[in-house]
mmCIF file of C-alpha atoms and ligand atoms in Angstrom:
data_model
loop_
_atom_site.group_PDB
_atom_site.id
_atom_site.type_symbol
_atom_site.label_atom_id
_atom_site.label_comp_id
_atom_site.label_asym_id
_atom_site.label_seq_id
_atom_site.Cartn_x
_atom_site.Cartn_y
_atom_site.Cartn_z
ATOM 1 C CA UNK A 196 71.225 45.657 -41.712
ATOM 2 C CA UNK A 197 71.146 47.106 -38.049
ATOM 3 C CA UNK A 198 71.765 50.710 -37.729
ATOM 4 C CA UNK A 199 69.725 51.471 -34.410
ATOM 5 C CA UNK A 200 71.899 50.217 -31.919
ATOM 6 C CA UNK A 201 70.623 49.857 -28.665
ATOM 7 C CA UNK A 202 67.723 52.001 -29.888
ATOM 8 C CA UNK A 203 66.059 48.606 -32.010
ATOM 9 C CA UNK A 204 65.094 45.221 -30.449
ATOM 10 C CA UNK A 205 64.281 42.367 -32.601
ATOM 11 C CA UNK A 206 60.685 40.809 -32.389
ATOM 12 C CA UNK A 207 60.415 37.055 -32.586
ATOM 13 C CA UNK A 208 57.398 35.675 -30.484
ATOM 14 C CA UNK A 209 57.433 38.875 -28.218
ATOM 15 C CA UNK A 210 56.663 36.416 -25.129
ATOM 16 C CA UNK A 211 59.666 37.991 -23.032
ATOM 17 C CA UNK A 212 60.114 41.604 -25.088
ATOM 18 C CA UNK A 213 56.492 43.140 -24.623
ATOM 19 C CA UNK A 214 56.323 41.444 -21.187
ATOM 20 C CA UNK A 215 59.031 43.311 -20.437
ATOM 21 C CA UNK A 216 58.510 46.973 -22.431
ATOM 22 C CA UNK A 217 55.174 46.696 -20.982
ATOM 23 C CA UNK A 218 56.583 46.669 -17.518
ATOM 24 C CA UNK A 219 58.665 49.334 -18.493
ATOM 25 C CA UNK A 220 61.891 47.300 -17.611
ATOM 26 C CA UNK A 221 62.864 47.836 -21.416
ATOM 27 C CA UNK A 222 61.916 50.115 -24.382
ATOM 28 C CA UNK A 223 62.850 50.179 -27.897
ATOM 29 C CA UNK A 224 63.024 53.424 -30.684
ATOM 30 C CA UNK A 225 62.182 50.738 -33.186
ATOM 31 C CA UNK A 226 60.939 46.848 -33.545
ATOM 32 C CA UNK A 227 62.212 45.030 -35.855
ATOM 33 C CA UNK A 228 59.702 41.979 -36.636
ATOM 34 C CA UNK A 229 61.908 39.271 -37.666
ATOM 35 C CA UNK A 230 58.304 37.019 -38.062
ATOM 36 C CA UNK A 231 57.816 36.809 -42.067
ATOM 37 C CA UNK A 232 61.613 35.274 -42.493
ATOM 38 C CA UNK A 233 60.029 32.335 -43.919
ATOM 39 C CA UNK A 234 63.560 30.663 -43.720
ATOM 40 C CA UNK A 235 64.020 31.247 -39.967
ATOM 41 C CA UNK A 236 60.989 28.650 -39.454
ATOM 42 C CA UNK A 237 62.358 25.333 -40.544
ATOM 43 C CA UNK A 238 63.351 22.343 -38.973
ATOM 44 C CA UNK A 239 65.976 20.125 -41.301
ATOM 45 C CA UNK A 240 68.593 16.944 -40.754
ATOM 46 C CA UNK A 241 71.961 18.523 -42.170
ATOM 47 C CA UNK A 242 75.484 17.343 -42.021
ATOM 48 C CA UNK A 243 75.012 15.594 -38.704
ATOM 49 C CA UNK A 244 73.027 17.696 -37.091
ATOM 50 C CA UNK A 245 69.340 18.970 -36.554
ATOM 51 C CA UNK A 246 69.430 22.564 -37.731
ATOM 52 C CA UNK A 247 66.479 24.439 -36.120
ATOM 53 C CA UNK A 248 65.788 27.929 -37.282
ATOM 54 C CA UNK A 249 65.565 30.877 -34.810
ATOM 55 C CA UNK A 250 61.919 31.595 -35.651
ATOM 56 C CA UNK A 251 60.719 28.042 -34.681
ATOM 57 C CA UNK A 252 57.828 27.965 -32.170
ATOM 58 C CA UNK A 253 58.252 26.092 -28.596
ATOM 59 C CA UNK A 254 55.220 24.030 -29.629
ATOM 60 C CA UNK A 255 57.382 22.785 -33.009
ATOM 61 C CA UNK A 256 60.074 21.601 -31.093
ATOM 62 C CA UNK A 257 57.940 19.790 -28.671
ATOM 63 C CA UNK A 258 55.707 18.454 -31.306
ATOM 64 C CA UNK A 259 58.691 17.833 -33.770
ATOM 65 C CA UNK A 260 58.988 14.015 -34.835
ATOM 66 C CA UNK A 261 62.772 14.391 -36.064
ATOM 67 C CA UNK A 262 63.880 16.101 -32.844
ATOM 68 C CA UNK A 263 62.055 13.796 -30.428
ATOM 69 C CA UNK A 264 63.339 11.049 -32.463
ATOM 70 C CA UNK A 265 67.173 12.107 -32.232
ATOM 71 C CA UNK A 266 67.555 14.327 -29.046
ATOM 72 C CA UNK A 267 64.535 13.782 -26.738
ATOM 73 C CA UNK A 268 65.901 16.082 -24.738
ATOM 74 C CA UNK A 269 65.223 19.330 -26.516
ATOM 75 C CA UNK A 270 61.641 18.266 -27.169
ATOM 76 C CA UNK A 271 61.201 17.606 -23.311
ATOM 77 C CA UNK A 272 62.052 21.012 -22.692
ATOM 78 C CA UNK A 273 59.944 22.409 -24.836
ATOM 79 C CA UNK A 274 57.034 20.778 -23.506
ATOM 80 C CA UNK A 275 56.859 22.133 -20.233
ATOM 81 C CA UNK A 276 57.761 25.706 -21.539
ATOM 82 C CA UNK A 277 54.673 27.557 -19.707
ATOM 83 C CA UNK A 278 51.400 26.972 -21.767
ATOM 84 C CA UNK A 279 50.493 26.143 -25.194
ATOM 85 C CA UNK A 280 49.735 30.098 -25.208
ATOM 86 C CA UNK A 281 52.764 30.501 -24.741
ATOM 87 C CA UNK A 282 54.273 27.721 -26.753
ATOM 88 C CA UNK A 283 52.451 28.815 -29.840
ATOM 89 C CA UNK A 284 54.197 31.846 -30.106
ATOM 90 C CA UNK A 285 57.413 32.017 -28.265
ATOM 91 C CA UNK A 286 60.590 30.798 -30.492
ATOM 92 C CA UNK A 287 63.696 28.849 -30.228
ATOM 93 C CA UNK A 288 65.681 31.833 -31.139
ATOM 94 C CA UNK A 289 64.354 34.517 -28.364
ATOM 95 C CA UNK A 290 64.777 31.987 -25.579
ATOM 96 C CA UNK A 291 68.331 31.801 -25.826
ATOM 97 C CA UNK A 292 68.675 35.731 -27.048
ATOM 98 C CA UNK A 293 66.355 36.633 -23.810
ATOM 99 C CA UNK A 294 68.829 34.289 -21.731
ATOM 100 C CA UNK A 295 66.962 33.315 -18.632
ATOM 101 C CA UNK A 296 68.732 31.409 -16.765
ATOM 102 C CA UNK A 297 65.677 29.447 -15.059
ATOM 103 C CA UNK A 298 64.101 28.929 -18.639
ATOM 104 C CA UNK A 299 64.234 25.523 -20.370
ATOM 105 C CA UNK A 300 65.872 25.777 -23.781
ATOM 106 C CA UNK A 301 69.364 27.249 -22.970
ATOM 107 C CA UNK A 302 69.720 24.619 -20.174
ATOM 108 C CA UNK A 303 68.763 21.917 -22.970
ATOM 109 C CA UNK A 304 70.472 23.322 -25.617
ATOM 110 C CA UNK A 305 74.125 23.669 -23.937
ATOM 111 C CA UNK A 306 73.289 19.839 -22.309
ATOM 112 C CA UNK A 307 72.588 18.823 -26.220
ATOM 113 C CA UNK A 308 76.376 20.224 -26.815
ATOM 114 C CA UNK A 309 74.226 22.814 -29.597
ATOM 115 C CA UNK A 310 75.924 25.098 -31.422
ATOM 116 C CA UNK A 311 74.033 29.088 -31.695
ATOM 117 C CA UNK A 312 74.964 30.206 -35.377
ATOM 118 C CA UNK A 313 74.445 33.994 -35.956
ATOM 119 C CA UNK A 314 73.956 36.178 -38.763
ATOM 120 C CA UNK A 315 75.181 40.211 -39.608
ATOM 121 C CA UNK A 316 76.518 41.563 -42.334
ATOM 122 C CA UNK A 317 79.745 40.722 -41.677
ATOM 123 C CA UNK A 318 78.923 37.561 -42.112
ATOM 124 C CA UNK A 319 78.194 33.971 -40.163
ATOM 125 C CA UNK A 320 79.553 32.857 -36.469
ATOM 126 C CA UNK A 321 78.896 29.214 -35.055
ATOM 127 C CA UNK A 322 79.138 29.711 -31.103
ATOM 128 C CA UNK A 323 79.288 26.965 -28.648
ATOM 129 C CA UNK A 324 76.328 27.019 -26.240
ATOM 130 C CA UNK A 325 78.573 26.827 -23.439
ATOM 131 C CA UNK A 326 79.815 29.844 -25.058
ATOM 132 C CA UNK A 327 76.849 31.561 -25.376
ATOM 133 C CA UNK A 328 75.313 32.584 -22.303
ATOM 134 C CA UNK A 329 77.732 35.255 -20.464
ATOM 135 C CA UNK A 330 75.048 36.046 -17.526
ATOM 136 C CA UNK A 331 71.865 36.849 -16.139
ATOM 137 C CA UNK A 332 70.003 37.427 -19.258
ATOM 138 C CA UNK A 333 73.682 38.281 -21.344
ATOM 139 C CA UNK A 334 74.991 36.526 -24.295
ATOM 140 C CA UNK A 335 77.984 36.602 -26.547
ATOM 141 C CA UNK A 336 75.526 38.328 -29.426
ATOM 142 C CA UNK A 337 76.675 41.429 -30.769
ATOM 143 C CA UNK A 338 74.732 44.340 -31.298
ATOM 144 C CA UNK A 339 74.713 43.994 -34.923
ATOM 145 C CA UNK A 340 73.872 40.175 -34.811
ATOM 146 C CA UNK A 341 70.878 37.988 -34.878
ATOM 147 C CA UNK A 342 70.173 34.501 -33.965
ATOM 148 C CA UNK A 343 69.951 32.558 -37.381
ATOM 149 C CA UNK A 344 69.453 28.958 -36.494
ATOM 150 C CA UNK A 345 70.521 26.519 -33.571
ATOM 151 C CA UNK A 346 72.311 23.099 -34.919
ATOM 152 C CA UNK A 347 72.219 20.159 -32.234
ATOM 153 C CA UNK A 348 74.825 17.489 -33.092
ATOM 154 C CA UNK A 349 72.386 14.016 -33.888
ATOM 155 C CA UNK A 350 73.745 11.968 -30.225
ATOM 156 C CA UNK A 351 76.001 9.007 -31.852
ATOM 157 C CA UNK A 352 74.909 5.137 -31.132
ATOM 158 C CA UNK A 353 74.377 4.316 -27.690
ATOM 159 C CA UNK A 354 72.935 7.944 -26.901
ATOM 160 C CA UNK A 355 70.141 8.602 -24.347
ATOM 161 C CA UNK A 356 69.308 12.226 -23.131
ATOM 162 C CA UNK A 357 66.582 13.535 -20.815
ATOM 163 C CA UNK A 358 64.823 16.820 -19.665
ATOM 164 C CA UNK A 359 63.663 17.181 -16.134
ATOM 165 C CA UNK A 360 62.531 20.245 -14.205
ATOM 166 C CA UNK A 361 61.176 21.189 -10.585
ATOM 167 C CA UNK A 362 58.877 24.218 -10.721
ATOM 168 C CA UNK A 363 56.314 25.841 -8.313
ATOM 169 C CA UNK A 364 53.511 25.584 -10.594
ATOM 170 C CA UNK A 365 52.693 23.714 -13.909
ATOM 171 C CA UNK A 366 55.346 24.680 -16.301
ATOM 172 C CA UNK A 367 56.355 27.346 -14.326
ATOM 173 C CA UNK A 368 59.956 28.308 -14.384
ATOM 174 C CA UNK A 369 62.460 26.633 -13.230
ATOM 175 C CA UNK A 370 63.427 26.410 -9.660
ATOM 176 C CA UNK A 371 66.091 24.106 -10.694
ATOM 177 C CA UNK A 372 66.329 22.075 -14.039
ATOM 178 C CA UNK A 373 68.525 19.124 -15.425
ATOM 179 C CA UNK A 374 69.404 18.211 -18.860
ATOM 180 C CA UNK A 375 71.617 15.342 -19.558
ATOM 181 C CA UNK A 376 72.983 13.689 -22.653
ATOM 182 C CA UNK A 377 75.357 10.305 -22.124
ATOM 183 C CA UNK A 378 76.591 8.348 -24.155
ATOM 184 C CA UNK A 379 77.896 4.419 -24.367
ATOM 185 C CA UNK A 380 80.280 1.876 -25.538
ATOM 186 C CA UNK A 381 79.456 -1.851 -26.889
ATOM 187 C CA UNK A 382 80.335 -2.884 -23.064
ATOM 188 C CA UNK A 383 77.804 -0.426 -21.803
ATOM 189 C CA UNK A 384 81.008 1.728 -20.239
ATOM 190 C CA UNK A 385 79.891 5.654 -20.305
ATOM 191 C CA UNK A 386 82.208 7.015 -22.965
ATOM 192 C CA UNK A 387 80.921 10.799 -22.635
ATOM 193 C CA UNK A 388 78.383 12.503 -20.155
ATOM 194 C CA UNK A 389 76.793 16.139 -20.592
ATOM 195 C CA UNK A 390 75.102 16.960 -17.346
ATOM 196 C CA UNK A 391 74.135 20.651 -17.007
ATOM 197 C CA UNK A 392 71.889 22.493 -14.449
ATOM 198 C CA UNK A 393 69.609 25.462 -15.045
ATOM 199 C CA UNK A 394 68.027 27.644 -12.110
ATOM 200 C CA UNK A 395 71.267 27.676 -9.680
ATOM 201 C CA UNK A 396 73.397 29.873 -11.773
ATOM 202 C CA UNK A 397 73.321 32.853 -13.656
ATOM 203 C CA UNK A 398 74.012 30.860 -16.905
ATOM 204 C CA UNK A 399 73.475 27.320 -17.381
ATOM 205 C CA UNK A 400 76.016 24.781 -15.909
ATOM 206 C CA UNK A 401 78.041 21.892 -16.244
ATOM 207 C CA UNK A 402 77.950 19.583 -13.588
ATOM 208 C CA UNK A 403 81.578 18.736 -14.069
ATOM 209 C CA UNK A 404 82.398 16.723 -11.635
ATOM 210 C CA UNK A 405 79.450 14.130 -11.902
ATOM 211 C CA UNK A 406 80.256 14.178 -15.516
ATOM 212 C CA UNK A 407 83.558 13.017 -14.755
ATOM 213 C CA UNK A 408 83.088 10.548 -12.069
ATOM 214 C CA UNK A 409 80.573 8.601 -15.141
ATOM 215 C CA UNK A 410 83.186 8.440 -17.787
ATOM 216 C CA UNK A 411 84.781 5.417 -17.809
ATOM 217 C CA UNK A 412 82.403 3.543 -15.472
ATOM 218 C CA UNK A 413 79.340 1.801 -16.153
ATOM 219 C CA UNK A 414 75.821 2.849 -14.422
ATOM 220 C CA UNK A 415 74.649 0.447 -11.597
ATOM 221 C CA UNK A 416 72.580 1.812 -8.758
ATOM 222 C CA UNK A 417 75.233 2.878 -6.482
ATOM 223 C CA UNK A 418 77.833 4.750 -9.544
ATOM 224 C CA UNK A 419 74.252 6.967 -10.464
ATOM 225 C CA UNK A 420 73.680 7.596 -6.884
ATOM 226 C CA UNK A 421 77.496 8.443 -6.414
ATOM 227 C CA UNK A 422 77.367 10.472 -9.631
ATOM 228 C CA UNK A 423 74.384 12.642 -8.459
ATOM 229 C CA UNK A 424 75.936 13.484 -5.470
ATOM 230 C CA UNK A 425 78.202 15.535 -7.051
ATOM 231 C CA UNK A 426 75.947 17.632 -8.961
ATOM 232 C CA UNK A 427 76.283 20.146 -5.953
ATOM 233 C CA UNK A 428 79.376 20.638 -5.920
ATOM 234 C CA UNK A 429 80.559 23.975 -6.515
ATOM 235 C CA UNK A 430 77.100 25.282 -6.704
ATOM 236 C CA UNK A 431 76.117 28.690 -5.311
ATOM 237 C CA UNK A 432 72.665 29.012 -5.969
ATOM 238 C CA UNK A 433 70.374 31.617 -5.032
ATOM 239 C CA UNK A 434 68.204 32.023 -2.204
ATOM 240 C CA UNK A 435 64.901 33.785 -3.265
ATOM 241 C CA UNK A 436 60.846 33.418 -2.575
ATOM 242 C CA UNK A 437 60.704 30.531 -4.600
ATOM 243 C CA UNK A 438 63.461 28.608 -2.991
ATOM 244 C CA UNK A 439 66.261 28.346 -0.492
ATOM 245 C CA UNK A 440 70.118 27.147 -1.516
ATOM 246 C CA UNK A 441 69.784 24.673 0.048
ATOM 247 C CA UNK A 442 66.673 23.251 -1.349
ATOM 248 C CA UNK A 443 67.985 23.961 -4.564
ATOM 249 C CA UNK A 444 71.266 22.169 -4.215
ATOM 250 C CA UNK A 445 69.497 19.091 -2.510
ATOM 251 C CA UNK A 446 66.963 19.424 -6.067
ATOM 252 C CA UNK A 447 69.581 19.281 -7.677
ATOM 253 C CA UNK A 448 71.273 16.528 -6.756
ATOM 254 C CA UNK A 449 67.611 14.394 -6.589
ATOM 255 C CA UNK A 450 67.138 15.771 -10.632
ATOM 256 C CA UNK A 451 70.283 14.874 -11.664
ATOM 257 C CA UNK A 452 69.985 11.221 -10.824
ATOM 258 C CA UNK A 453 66.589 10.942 -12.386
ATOM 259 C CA UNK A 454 67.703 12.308 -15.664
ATOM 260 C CA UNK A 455 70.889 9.851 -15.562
ATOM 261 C CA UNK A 456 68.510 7.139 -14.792
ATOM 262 C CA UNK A 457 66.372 7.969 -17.764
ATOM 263 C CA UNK A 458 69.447 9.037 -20.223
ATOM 264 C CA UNK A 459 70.988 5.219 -19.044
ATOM 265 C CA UNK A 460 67.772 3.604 -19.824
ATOM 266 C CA UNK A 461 67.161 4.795 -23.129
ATOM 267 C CA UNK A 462 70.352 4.787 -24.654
ATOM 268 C CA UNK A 463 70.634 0.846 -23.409
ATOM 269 C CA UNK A 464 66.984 0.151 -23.762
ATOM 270 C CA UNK A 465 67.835 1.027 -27.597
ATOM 271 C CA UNK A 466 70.661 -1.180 -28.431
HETATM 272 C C1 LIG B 613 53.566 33.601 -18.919
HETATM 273 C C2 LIG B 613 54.895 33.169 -19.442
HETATM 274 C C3 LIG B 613 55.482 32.030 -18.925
HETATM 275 C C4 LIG B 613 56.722 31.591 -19.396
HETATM 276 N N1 LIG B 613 57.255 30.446 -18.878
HETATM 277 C C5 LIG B 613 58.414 29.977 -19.377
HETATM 278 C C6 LIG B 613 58.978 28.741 -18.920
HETATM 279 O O1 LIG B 613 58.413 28.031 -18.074
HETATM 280 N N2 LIG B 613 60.156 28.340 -19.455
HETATM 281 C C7 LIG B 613 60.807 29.063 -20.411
HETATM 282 O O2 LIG B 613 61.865 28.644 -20.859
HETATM 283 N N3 LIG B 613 60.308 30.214 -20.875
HETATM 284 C C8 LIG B 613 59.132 30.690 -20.390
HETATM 285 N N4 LIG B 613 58.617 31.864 -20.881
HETATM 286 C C9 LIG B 613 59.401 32.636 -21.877
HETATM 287 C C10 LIG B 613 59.104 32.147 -23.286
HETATM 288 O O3 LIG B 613 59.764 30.910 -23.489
HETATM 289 C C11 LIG B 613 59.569 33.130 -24.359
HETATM 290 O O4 LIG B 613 58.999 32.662 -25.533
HETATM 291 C C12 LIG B 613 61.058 33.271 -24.636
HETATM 292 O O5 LIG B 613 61.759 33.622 -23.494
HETATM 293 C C13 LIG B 613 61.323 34.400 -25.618
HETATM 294 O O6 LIG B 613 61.010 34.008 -26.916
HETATM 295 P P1 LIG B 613 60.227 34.966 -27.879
HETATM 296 O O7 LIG B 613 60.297 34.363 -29.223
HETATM 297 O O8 LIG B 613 58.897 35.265 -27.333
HETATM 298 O O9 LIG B 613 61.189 36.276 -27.875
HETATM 299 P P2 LIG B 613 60.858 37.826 -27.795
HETATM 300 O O10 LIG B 613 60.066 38.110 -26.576
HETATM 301 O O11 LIG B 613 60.326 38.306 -29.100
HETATM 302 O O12 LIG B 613 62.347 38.386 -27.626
HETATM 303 C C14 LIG B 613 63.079 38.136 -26.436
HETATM 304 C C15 LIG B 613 64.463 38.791 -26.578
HETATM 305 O O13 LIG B 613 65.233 38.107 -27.541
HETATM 306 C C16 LIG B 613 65.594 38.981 -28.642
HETATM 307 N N5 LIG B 613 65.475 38.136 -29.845
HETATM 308 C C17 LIG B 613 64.399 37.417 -30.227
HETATM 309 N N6 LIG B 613 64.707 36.669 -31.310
HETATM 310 C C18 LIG B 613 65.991 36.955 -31.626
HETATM 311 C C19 LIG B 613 66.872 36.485 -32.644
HETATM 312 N N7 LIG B 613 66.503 35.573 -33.554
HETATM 313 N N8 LIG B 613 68.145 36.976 -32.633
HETATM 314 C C20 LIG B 613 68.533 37.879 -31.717
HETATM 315 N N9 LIG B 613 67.745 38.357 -30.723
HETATM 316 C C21 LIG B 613 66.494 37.888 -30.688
HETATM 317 C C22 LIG B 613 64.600 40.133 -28.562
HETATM 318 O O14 LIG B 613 65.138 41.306 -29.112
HETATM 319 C C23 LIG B 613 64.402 40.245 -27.066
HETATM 320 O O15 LIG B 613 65.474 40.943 -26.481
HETATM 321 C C24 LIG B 613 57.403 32.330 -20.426
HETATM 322 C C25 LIG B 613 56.798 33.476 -20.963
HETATM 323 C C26 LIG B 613 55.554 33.901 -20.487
HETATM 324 C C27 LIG B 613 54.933 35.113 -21.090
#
């Protein structure tokens, strides 16, 4: 149970926490280490979905045989989280708690249509991804609750997803980032399309209108290039050292057709 309030911070991998507290930018009465919940640390196939528990490592996911196997998305972004340093020790769980928007698993998970379940004691709450993240760093956790496990619906038949970011460096974060999940009929016709950006917003994004203009249709050349187009629309991003908007919306529009072109290829190539 919780009593400390804003005065206790949960410690998973402490990549982003003791980064922080040592930069003074937070501080914290009391730690609690959350690292010896032996149940938090499992990866299982249940009722339809992957169920992976806060406390899983970075490296895990990327290394995982079930998740690259069902949702080759989430692995993707995983990989080219910072370094294996890094990916050792930072977990599934305080990446979407510390709610960056430029880093890769909340962009993944809400493109995987992942659900964030919770844990106080007043019990259990299953929150949309797209419900999750409120703001820069700001989610819809309570005070009193902790991250218990992420589920990611298992894609149906006909599924292809992909993971693609632009950085300055190697695994840097992201300048911007696109994750994309779509989805087929027997007659190759695109019967559902999760496109979301990451690194343009303070949350992650759907691309709405590029998902829309690929339901219904199926992907040649010019509907992918059409589709892509889109992804800009609507899109304020930030100007900063790392980028200008408009090299960010023009990134995002080049990411967004490569991860189509990969999701389309490997949900076809499959069949
Ligand atoms: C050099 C460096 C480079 C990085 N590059 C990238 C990158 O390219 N892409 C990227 O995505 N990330 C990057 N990161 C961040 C990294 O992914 C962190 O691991 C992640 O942001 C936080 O996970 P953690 O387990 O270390 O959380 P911690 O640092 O332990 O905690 C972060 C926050 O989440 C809270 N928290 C942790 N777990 C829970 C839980 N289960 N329930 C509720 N609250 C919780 C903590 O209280 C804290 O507020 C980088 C980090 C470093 C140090």
């Amino acid at each position: 149970m919780l009593h400390s309030g804003d005065e206790a911070k949960i410690l998973a991998g402490g990549q982003s926490l003791i980064t922080l507290m040592k930069l003074r930018l937070a501080s914290a009465k009391m730690l609690i280490d959350i690292n010896n919940i032996a149940d938090l640390t499992q990866i299982r196939k249940e009722d339809g979905a992957i169920v992976v528990g806060a406390l899983v490592r970075h490296d895990q996911i990327a290394n995982s045989s079930l998740i690259r196997e069902t949702c080759p998305l989430i692995s993707e972004a995983a990989s080219v989280i910072a370094d294996q340093q890094v990916r050792n020790r930072g977990t599934i769980g305080g990446s979407l708690a510390h709610a960056d928007p430029t880093a890769d698993l909340p962009t993944a998970c809400t493109a995987a249509g992942a659900k964030v379940v919770t844990a106080s004691v007043n019990g259990s709450r299953s929150i949309d991804s797209a419900d999750f993240f409120r703001g820069y760093y700001n989610t819809a956790l309570e005070r009193d609750e902790i991250i218990q496990e992420i589920r990611i619906p298992v894609p149906p038949p006909r599924s292809g997803g992909s993971y693609l970011k632009m950085s300055k460096g190697h695994n840097d974060f992201a300048i911007v980032a696109v994750g994309s999940l779509l989805t087929f009929d027997n007659n190759q016709v695109c019967r559902a399309a999760n496109v979301v950006l990451g690194g343009v917003a303070p949350t992650p994004v759907h691309a709405k209108n590029t998902e829309d203009f690929l339901i219904g249709r199926k992907l040649g050349d010019e509907t992918m290039e059409r589709a892509s187009q889109k992804a800009s629309d609507n899109l304020s991003p930030p100007s900063d050292l790392r980028a200008s908007t408009e090299y960010r919306l023009e990134m995002a529009k080049l990411l967004t057709k490569r991860a189509i072109v990969n999701s389309a290829t490997r949900a076809l190539g499959s069949n």
